[in-house]
Amino acid sequence: MSYTIYPLKELKTDQLPEIATLHLGDHGLLTQLGYPFVLRYFEIVLKDNRVVGVIAKDDQNGKLIGYNIASPEPSSLTSQLTDDKVWFIKEIIKVIFTHPSAFIQLVVSSFTIKSQMEDEADAIESLYLTIDENYRGQKVGRTLQQGLFEEARKAGYKRIVGSIETWNEASIKMCQSNGFVIKTTFREGKFIRHRIEKIL
Ligand SMILES: CC(C)(COP(=O)(O)OP(=O)(O)OC[C@H]1O[C@@H](n2cnc3c(N)ncnc32)[C@H](O)[C@@H]1OP(=O)(O)O)[C@@H](O)C(=O)NCCC(=O)NCCS
């Protein structure tokens, strides 16, 4: 299997459903809110020129097999989910009835996300990294993350930070093998996360 890494700007709007579907392989809060939220989130990501990101495509079939995105202000992305009030109220009511714990977690996490990147002007936060299930364990994640470091350096950042769930051995191994260190461990609602950092 051979693949190529491209900057996120190579992703076209008609590929938004593909990246949103790929994201559903992540077990975090955004996935729990459901596909409409994931799709809307990536629409926002693609329009935000402060987002730094990379995607990986299979050279044989052109399939999107992974991505890693980062932002200096993650809360500015999530807050835009409420811009279209009618859409947001309709979708959040569905979540409240079908998945109430995800709604409660959303409220808790939105406060945590907002406070985390204050006074971190030289840093960018890695938000999501997902590899297609059929391509995992072949170093795509590790290589993609290195591609993100390169893009972040080019954009002038000196540090990259992130949060990973403590049960996620694959993610912890990948981050450590790429030079991240665990700074703290904290609780965010039902999630227990490591706060990680790497000097770029
Ligand atoms: C975490 C994830 C991105 C790793 O991607 P990947 O391409 O499978 O990982 P790689 O093949 O690049 O492996 C990187 C390192 O992690 C280790 N690793 C990968 N999968 C592992 C697993 N299931 N259990 C233990 N270690 C694992 C590898 O051995 C490798 O270690 P090494 O560099 O010391 O040899 C992928 O499993 C995934 O998409 N998971 C779902 C989404 C997710 O959890 N994202 C991370 C959120 S922070």
PDB file of C-alpha atoms and ligand atoms in Angstrom:
ATOM      1  CA  MET A   1       0.000   0.000   0.000  1.00  0.00           C
ATOM      2  CA  SER A   2       1.352   3.418  -0.898  1.00  0.00           C
ATOM      3  CA  TYR A   3      -0.141   6.737   0.058  1.00  0.00           C
ATOM      4  CA  THR A   4       0.615  10.447  -0.175  1.00  0.00           C
ATOM      5  CA  ILE A   5       0.168  13.209   2.378  1.00  0.00           C
ATOM      6  CA  TYR A   6      -1.341  16.515   1.222  1.00  0.00           C
ATOM      7  CA  PRO A   7      -2.093  19.798   3.026  1.00  0.00           C
ATOM      8  CA  LEU A   8      -5.737  20.080   4.140  1.00  0.00           C
ATOM      9  CA  LYS A   9      -6.376  22.807   1.538  1.00  0.00           C
ATOM     10  CA  GLU A  10      -6.288  20.037  -1.105  1.00  0.00           C
ATOM     11  CA  LEU A  11      -9.572  18.742   0.315  1.00  0.00           C
ATOM     12  CA  LYS A  12     -12.500  19.890  -1.830  1.00  0.00           C
ATOM     13  CA  THR A  13     -15.972  20.698  -0.518  1.00  0.00           C
ATOM     14  CA  ASP A  14     -17.448  17.683  -2.308  1.00  0.00           C
ATOM     15  CA  GLN A  15     -15.161  15.486  -0.147  1.00  0.00           C
ATOM     16  CA  LEU A  16     -16.693  16.783   3.097  1.00  0.00           C
ATOM     17  CA  PRO A  17     -19.002  13.740   3.471  1.00  0.00           C
ATOM     18  CA  GLU A  18     -15.945  11.487   2.991  1.00  0.00           C
ATOM     19  CA  ILE A  19     -13.926  13.171   5.763  1.00  0.00           C
ATOM     20  CA  ALA A  20     -16.996  13.306   8.049  1.00  0.00           C
ATOM     21  CA  THR A  21     -17.618   9.581   7.538  1.00  0.00           C
ATOM     22  CA  LEU A  22     -13.952   8.851   8.235  1.00  0.00           C
ATOM     23  CA  HIS A  23     -14.205  10.867  11.443  1.00  0.00           C
ATOM     24  CA  LEU A  24     -16.921   8.522  12.744  1.00  0.00           C
ATOM     25  CA  GLY A  25     -14.035   6.066  13.394  1.00  0.00           C
ATOM     26  CA  ASP A  26     -13.097   8.331  16.326  1.00  0.00           C
ATOM     27  CA  HIS A  27     -15.015   7.541  19.525  1.00  0.00           C
ATOM     28  CA  GLY A  28     -14.973  11.083  20.934  1.00  0.00           C
ATOM     29  CA  LEU A  29     -17.715  13.571  21.694  1.00  0.00           C
ATOM     30  CA  LEU A  30     -18.135  14.927  18.154  1.00  0.00           C
ATOM     31  CA  THR A  31     -18.946  11.428  16.874  1.00  0.00           C
ATOM     32  CA  GLN A  32     -21.388  10.928  19.740  1.00  0.00           C
ATOM     33  CA  LEU A  33     -23.253  14.085  18.698  1.00  0.00           C
ATOM     34  CA  GLY A  34     -23.878  12.405  15.342  1.00  0.00           C
ATOM     35  CA  TYR A  35     -23.118  12.755  11.634  1.00  0.00           C
ATOM     36  CA  PRO A  36     -24.889  16.136  11.060  1.00  0.00           C
ATOM     37  CA  PHE A  37     -22.643  17.737  13.710  1.00  0.00           C
ATOM     38  CA  VAL A  38     -19.530  16.073  12.289  1.00  0.00           C
ATOM     39  CA  LEU A  39     -20.336  17.277   8.769  1.00  0.00           C
ATOM     40  CA  ARG A  40     -21.069  20.820   9.943  1.00  0.00           C
ATOM     41  CA  TYR A  41     -17.837  20.849  11.988  1.00  0.00           C
ATOM     42  CA  PHE A  42     -15.743  19.945   8.946  1.00  0.00           C
ATOM     43  CA  GLU A  43     -17.550  22.580   6.845  1.00  0.00           C
ATOM     44  CA  ILE A  44     -16.417  25.131   9.455  1.00  0.00           C
ATOM     45  CA  VAL A  45     -12.882  23.669   9.515  1.00  0.00           C
ATOM     46  CA  LEU A  46     -12.503  23.967   5.754  1.00  0.00           C
ATOM     47  CA  LYS A  47     -13.522  27.657   5.777  1.00  0.00           C
ATOM     48  CA  ASP A  48     -11.248  28.622   8.691  1.00  0.00           C
ATOM     49  CA  ASN A  49      -7.867  29.709   7.365  1.00  0.00           C
ATOM     50  CA  ARG A  50      -6.220  29.393  10.803  1.00  0.00           C
ATOM     51  CA  VAL A  51      -6.767  25.626  10.777  1.00  0.00           C
ATOM     52  CA  VAL A  52      -3.608  23.693   9.907  1.00  0.00           C
ATOM     53  CA  GLY A  53      -4.127  20.189   8.602  1.00  0.00           C
ATOM     54  CA  VAL A  54      -3.003  17.271   6.509  1.00  0.00           C
ATOM     55  CA  ILE A  55      -4.815  14.453   4.733  1.00  0.00           C
ATOM     56  CA  ALA A  56      -3.580  11.081   3.454  1.00  0.00           C
ATOM     57  CA  LYS A  57      -4.845   9.482   0.252  1.00  0.00           C
ATOM     58  CA  ASP A  58      -4.300   5.970  -1.042  1.00  0.00           C
ATOM     59  CA  ASP A  59      -2.276   6.339  -4.279  1.00  0.00           C
ATOM     60  CA  GLN A  60      -4.032   3.378  -5.911  1.00  0.00           C
ATOM     61  CA  ASN A  61      -7.688   4.329  -5.515  1.00  0.00           C
ATOM     62  CA  GLY A  62      -7.561   7.996  -4.393  1.00  0.00           C
ATOM     63  CA  LYS A  63      -9.463   7.133  -1.199  1.00  0.00           C
ATOM     64  CA  LEU A  64      -9.106   9.463   1.782  1.00  0.00           C
ATOM     65  CA  ILE A  65      -7.504   7.244   4.456  1.00  0.00           C
ATOM     66  CA  GLY A  66      -6.626   9.682   7.218  1.00  0.00           C
ATOM     67  CA  TYR A  67      -6.409  13.270   8.385  1.00  0.00           C
ATOM     68  CA  ASN A  68      -4.995  15.328  11.236  1.00  0.00           C
ATOM     69  CA  ILE A  69      -6.201  18.864  11.941  1.00  0.00           C
ATOM     70  CA  ALA A  70      -5.084  21.531  14.415  1.00  0.00           C
ATOM     71  CA  SER A  71      -6.189  25.003  15.433  1.00  0.00           C
ATOM     72  CA  PRO A  72      -4.767  27.785  17.639  1.00  0.00           C
ATOM     73  CA  GLU A  73      -8.301  28.401  18.974  1.00  0.00           C
ATOM     74  CA  PRO A  74     -10.394  25.207  19.043  1.00  0.00           C
ATOM     75  CA  SER A  75     -13.328  26.939  20.762  1.00  0.00           C
ATOM     76  CA  SER A  76     -13.785  29.269  17.776  1.00  0.00           C
ATOM     77  CA  LEU A  77     -14.609  26.215  15.640  1.00  0.00           C
ATOM     78  CA  THR A  78     -17.093  24.628  18.045  1.00  0.00           C
ATOM     79  CA  SER A  79     -18.796  27.950  18.778  1.00  0.00           C
ATOM     80  CA  GLN A  80     -19.597  28.331  15.059  1.00  0.00           C
ATOM     81  CA  LEU A  81     -21.785  25.221  15.312  1.00  0.00           C
ATOM     82  CA  THR A  82     -24.444  27.499  16.803  1.00  0.00           C
ATOM     83  CA  ASP A  83     -24.272  30.169  14.057  1.00  0.00           C
ATOM     84  CA  ASP A  84     -27.278  28.744  12.204  1.00  0.00           C
ATOM     85  CA  LYS A  85     -29.649  28.842  15.189  1.00  0.00           C
ATOM     86  CA  VAL A  86     -32.534  27.007  13.509  1.00  0.00           C
ATOM     87  CA  TRP A  87     -30.284  24.136  12.405  1.00  0.00           C
ATOM     88  CA  PHE A  88     -28.542  23.977  15.796  1.00  0.00           C
ATOM     89  CA  ILE A  89     -31.729  23.930  17.896  1.00  0.00           C
ATOM     90  CA  LYS A  90     -33.273  21.246  15.661  1.00  0.00           C
ATOM     91  CA  GLU A  91     -30.180  19.022  15.848  1.00  0.00           C
ATOM     92  CA  ILE A  92     -29.460  19.570  19.543  1.00  0.00           C
ATOM     93  CA  ILE A  93     -33.047  18.632  20.465  1.00  0.00           C
ATOM     94  CA  LYS A  94     -32.505  15.320  18.639  1.00  0.00           C
ATOM     95  CA  VAL A  95     -29.300  14.775  20.681  1.00  0.00           C
ATOM     96  CA  ILE A  96     -31.046  15.621  23.965  1.00  0.00           C
ATOM     97  CA  PHE A  97     -33.673  12.937  23.300  1.00  0.00           C
ATOM     98  CA  THR A  98     -31.484  10.253  21.712  1.00  0.00           C
ATOM     99  CA  HIS A  99     -28.156  10.735  23.495  1.00  0.00           C
ATOM    100  CA  PRO A 100     -28.615  12.961  26.593  1.00  0.00           C
ATOM    101  CA  SER A 101     -25.193  12.103  28.060  1.00  0.00           C
ATOM    102  CA  ALA A 102     -23.530  13.520  24.915  1.00  0.00           C
ATOM    103  CA  PHE A 103     -25.417  16.782  25.434  1.00  0.00           C
ATOM    104  CA  ILE A 104     -24.259  17.059  29.064  1.00  0.00           C
ATOM    105  CA  GLN A 105     -20.701  16.257  27.973  1.00  0.00           C
ATOM    106  CA  LEU A 106     -20.909  18.972  25.282  1.00  0.00           C
ATOM    107  CA  VAL A 107     -21.693  21.583  27.932  1.00  0.00           C
ATOM    108  CA  VAL A 108     -18.835  20.399  30.207  1.00  0.00           C
ATOM    109  CA  SER A 109     -16.325  20.151  27.337  1.00  0.00           C
ATOM    110  CA  SER A 110     -17.165  23.565  25.888  1.00  0.00           C
ATOM    111  CA  PHE A 111     -15.987  25.201  29.147  1.00  0.00           C
ATOM    112  CA  THR A 112     -12.817  23.084  29.272  1.00  0.00           C
ATOM    113  CA  ILE A 113     -11.930  23.734  25.605  1.00  0.00           C
ATOM    114  CA  LYS A 114     -12.321  27.488  26.074  1.00  0.00           C
ATOM    115  CA  SER A 115      -9.948  27.736  29.032  1.00  0.00           C
ATOM    116  CA  GLN A 116      -7.286  25.344  27.700  1.00  0.00           C
ATOM    117  CA  MET A 117      -5.684  27.497  24.990  1.00  0.00           C
ATOM    118  CA  GLU A 118      -5.619  30.812  26.870  1.00  0.00           C
ATOM    119  CA  ASP A 119      -2.126  32.396  27.028  1.00  0.00           C
ATOM    120  CA  GLU A 120      -0.690  29.875  24.549  1.00  0.00           C
ATOM    121  CA  ALA A 121       0.072  32.214  21.629  1.00  0.00           C
ATOM    122  CA  ASP A 122       2.995  30.103  20.358  1.00  0.00           C
ATOM    123  CA  ALA A 123       0.988  26.861  20.388  1.00  0.00           C
ATOM    124  CA  ILE A 124      -1.457  25.085  18.159  1.00  0.00           C
ATOM    125  CA  GLU A 125      -3.782  22.327  19.343  1.00  0.00           C
ATOM    126  CA  SER A 126      -4.050  19.019  17.498  1.00  0.00           C
ATOM    127  CA  LEU A 127      -7.794  18.392  17.404  1.00  0.00           C
ATOM    128  CA  TYR A 128      -8.534  15.209  15.525  1.00  0.00           C
ATOM    129  CA  LEU A 129      -6.532  12.471  13.862  1.00  0.00           C
ATOM    130  CA  THR A 130      -8.357   9.490  12.412  1.00  0.00           C
ATOM    131  CA  ILE A 131      -7.109   6.680  10.200  1.00  0.00           C
ATOM    132  CA  ASP A 132      -9.468   4.493   8.165  1.00  0.00           C
ATOM    133  CA  GLU A 133      -9.910   1.212  10.079  1.00  0.00           C
ATOM    134  CA  ASN A 134      -8.584  -0.798   7.116  1.00  0.00           C
ATOM    135  CA  TYR A 135      -5.334   1.173   7.071  1.00  0.00           C
ATOM    136  CA  ARG A 136      -4.472   1.226  10.788  1.00  0.00           C
ATOM    137  CA  GLY A 137      -1.262  -0.277  12.177  1.00  0.00           C
ATOM    138  CA  GLN A 138       0.762   0.595   9.052  1.00  0.00           C
ATOM    139  CA  LYS A 139       2.377   3.814  10.367  1.00  0.00           C
ATOM    140  CA  VAL A 140      -0.026   6.082   8.479  1.00  0.00           C
ATOM    141  CA  GLY A 141      -1.009   7.827  11.741  1.00  0.00           C
ATOM    142  CA  ARG A 142       2.576   8.395  12.753  1.00  0.00           C
ATOM    143  CA  THR A 143       3.548   9.768   9.331  1.00  0.00           C
ATOM    144  CA  LEU A 144       0.454  11.957   9.102  1.00  0.00           C
ATOM    145  CA  GLN A 145       1.193  13.455  12.511  1.00  0.00           C
ATOM    146  CA  GLN A 146       4.743  14.283  11.335  1.00  0.00           C
ATOM    147  CA  GLY A 147       3.177  15.986   8.300  1.00  0.00           C
ATOM    148  CA  LEU A 148       1.068  18.099  10.651  1.00  0.00           C
ATOM    149  CA  PHE A 149       4.181  19.128  12.628  1.00  0.00           C
ATOM    150  CA  GLU A 150       5.753  20.341   9.387  1.00  0.00           C
ATOM    151  CA  GLU A 151       2.669  22.391   8.446  1.00  0.00           C
ATOM    152  CA  ALA A 152       2.491  23.852  11.979  1.00  0.00           C
ATOM    153  CA  ARG A 153       6.176  24.848  11.875  1.00  0.00           C
ATOM    154  CA  LYS A 154       5.626  26.517   8.491  1.00  0.00           C
ATOM    155  CA  ALA A 155       2.733  28.475  10.029  1.00  0.00           C
ATOM    156  CA  GLY A 156       5.116  29.740  12.746  1.00  0.00           C
ATOM    157  CA  TYR A 157       4.030  27.679  15.766  1.00  0.00           C
ATOM    158  CA  LYS A 158       6.648  26.625  18.341  1.00  0.00           C
ATOM    159  CA  ARG A 159       4.613  24.014  20.250  1.00  0.00           C
ATOM    160  CA  ILE A 160       1.838  21.578  19.527  1.00  0.00           C
ATOM    161  CA  VAL A 161      -0.517  20.464  22.307  1.00  0.00           C
ATOM    162  CA  GLY A 162      -3.422  18.081  22.545  1.00  0.00           C
ATOM    163  CA  SER A 163      -5.635  15.926  24.740  1.00  0.00           C
ATOM    164  CA  ILE A 164      -5.880  12.154  24.489  1.00  0.00           C
ATOM    165  CA  GLU A 165      -8.096   9.764  26.368  1.00  0.00           C
ATOM    166  CA  THR A 166      -6.145   7.658  28.854  1.00  0.00           C
ATOM    167  CA  TRP A 167      -7.597   4.354  27.524  1.00  0.00           C
ATOM    168  CA  ASN A 168      -6.441   5.055  23.958  1.00  0.00           C
ATOM    169  CA  GLU A 169      -3.247   3.023  23.864  1.00  0.00           C
ATOM    170  CA  ALA A 170      -2.805   3.335  20.082  1.00  0.00           C
ATOM    171  CA  SER A 171      -3.009   7.109  20.236  1.00  0.00           C
ATOM    172  CA  ILE A 172      -0.733   7.367  23.298  1.00  0.00           C
ATOM    173  CA  LYS A 173       1.896   5.122  21.644  1.00  0.00           C
ATOM    174  CA  MET A 174       1.708   7.078  18.384  1.00  0.00           C
ATOM    175  CA  CYS A 175       2.033  10.455  20.140  1.00  0.00           C
ATOM    176  CA  GLN A 176       4.910   9.294  22.332  1.00  0.00           C
ATOM    177  CA  SER A 177       6.777   7.785  19.393  1.00  0.00           C
ATOM    178  CA  ASN A 178       6.454  11.198  17.732  1.00  0.00           C
ATOM    179  CA  GLY A 179       7.946  13.030  20.716  1.00  0.00           C
ATOM    180  CA  PHE A 180       4.874  14.198  22.650  1.00  0.00           C
ATOM    181  CA  VAL A 181       5.173  14.168  26.440  1.00  0.00           C
ATOM    182  CA  ILE A 182       2.335  13.911  28.955  1.00  0.00           C
ATOM    183  CA  LYS A 183       2.109  17.141  30.981  1.00  0.00           C
ATOM    184  CA  THR A 184      -0.984  16.464  33.130  1.00  0.00           C
ATOM    185  CA  THR A 185      -3.941  14.129  33.420  1.00  0.00           C
ATOM    186  CA  PHE A 186      -7.370  15.633  34.022  1.00  0.00           C
ATOM    187  CA  ARG A 187     -11.052  14.796  34.091  1.00  0.00           C
ATOM    188  CA  GLU A 188     -13.448  16.448  31.617  1.00  0.00           C
ATOM    189  CA  GLY A 189     -16.933  15.161  32.460  1.00  0.00           C
ATOM    190  CA  LYS A 190     -16.885  11.442  31.713  1.00  0.00           C
ATOM    191  CA  PHE A 191     -13.535  11.628  29.894  1.00  0.00           C
ATOM    192  CA  ILE A 192     -10.171  11.215  31.611  1.00  0.00           C
ATOM    193  CA  ARG A 193      -7.516  12.740  29.394  1.00  0.00           C
ATOM    194  CA  HIS A 194      -3.783  13.277  29.214  1.00  0.00           C
ATOM    195  CA  ARG A 195      -2.733  16.780  28.211  1.00  0.00           C
ATOM    196  CA  ILE A 196       0.238  16.347  25.876  1.00  0.00           C
ATOM    197  CA  GLU A 197       2.813  18.696  24.363  1.00  0.00           C
ATOM    198  CA  LYS A 198       5.612  18.619  21.825  1.00  0.00           C
ATOM    199  CA  ILE A 199       8.136  21.346  21.064  1.00  0.00           C
ATOM    200  CA  LEU A 200       8.216  21.815  17.297  1.00  0.00           C
TER     201      LEU A 200
HETATM  202  C1  LIG B   1      -4.746   6.232  16.936  1.00  0.00           C
HETATM  203  C2  LIG B   1      -4.611   6.039  15.430  1.00  0.00           C
HETATM  204  C3  LIG B   1      -4.673   7.395  14.754  1.00  0.00           C
HETATM  205  C4  LIG B   1      -3.244   5.392  15.157  1.00  0.00           C
HETATM  206  O1  LIG B   1      -3.031   5.358  13.745  1.00  0.00           O
HETATM  207  P1  LIG B   1      -2.252   4.136  13.052  1.00  0.00           P
HETATM  208  O2  LIG B   1      -1.935   4.530  11.676  1.00  0.00           O
HETATM  209  O3  LIG B   1      -3.003   2.883  13.254  1.00  0.00           O
HETATM  210  O4  LIG B   1      -0.932   4.083  13.965  1.00  0.00           O
HETATM  211  P2  LIG B   1       0.536   3.758  13.461  1.00  0.00           P
HETATM  212  O5  LIG B   1       0.521   2.524  12.639  1.00  0.00           O
HETATM  213  O6  LIG B   1       1.149   4.984  12.861  1.00  0.00           O
HETATM  214  O7  LIG B   1       1.260   3.413  14.835  1.00  0.00           O
HETATM  215  C5  LIG B   1       1.885   4.410  15.633  1.00  0.00           C
HETATM  216  C6  LIG B   1       2.394   3.763  16.914  1.00  0.00           C
HETATM  217  O8  LIG B   1       1.268   3.336  17.712  1.00  0.00           O
HETATM  218  C7  LIG B   1       1.324   1.914  17.957  1.00  0.00           C
HETATM  219  N1  LIG B   1      -0.020   1.375  17.803  1.00  0.00           N
HETATM  220  C8  LIG B   1      -0.836   1.525  16.734  1.00  0.00           C
HETATM  221  N2  LIG B   1      -1.999   0.884  16.965  1.00  0.00           N
HETATM  222  C9  LIG B   1      -1.900   0.352  18.201  1.00  0.00           C
HETATM  223  C10 LIG B   1      -2.781  -0.412  18.997  1.00  0.00           C
HETATM  224  N3  LIG B   1      -4.026  -0.719  18.575  1.00  0.00           N
HETATM  225  N4  LIG B   1      -2.377  -0.775  20.243  1.00  0.00           N
HETATM  226  C11 LIG B   1      -1.143  -0.445  20.690  1.00  0.00           C
HETATM  227  N5  LIG B   1      -0.268   0.301  19.975  1.00  0.00           N
HETATM  228  C12 LIG B   1      -0.627   0.669  18.746  1.00  0.00           C
HETATM  229  C13 LIG B   1       2.250   1.373  16.883  1.00  0.00           C
HETATM  230  O9  LIG B   1       2.894   0.194  17.321  1.00  0.00           O
HETATM  231  C14 LIG B   1       3.213   2.505  16.666  1.00  0.00           C
HETATM  232  O10 LIG B   1       4.205   2.471  17.697  1.00  0.00           O
HETATM  233  P3  LIG B   1       5.760   2.620  17.316  1.00  0.00           P
HETATM  234  O11 LIG B   1       5.881   3.932  16.562  1.00  0.00           O
HETATM  235  O12 LIG B   1       6.432   2.634  18.639  1.00  0.00           O
HETATM  236  O13 LIG B   1       6.061   1.426  16.458  1.00  0.00           O
HETATM  237  C15 LIG B   1      -5.707   5.091  14.858  1.00  0.00           C
HETATM  238  O14 LIG B   1      -5.737   3.903  15.632  1.00  0.00           O
HETATM  239  C16 LIG B   1      -7.100   5.694  14.830  1.00  0.00           C
HETATM  240  O15 LIG B   1      -7.496   6.331  13.856  1.00  0.00           O
HETATM  241  N6  LIG B   1      -7.871   5.500  15.925  1.00  0.00           N
HETATM  242  C17 LIG B   1      -9.232   6.044  16.031  1.00  0.00           C
HETATM  243  C18 LIG B   1      -9.220   7.538  16.220  1.00  0.00           C
HETATM  244  C19 LIG B   1      -8.350   7.960  17.382  1.00  0.00           C
HETATM  245  O16 LIG B   1      -8.363   7.346  18.452  1.00  0.00           O
HETATM  246  N7  LIG B   1      -7.600   9.048  17.155  1.00  0.00           N
HETATM  247  C20 LIG B   1      -6.697   9.599  18.115  1.00  0.00           C
HETATM  248  C21 LIG B   1      -7.392  10.559  18.945  1.00  0.00           C
HETATM  249  S1  LIG B   1      -6.235  11.509  19.901  1.00  0.00           S
END
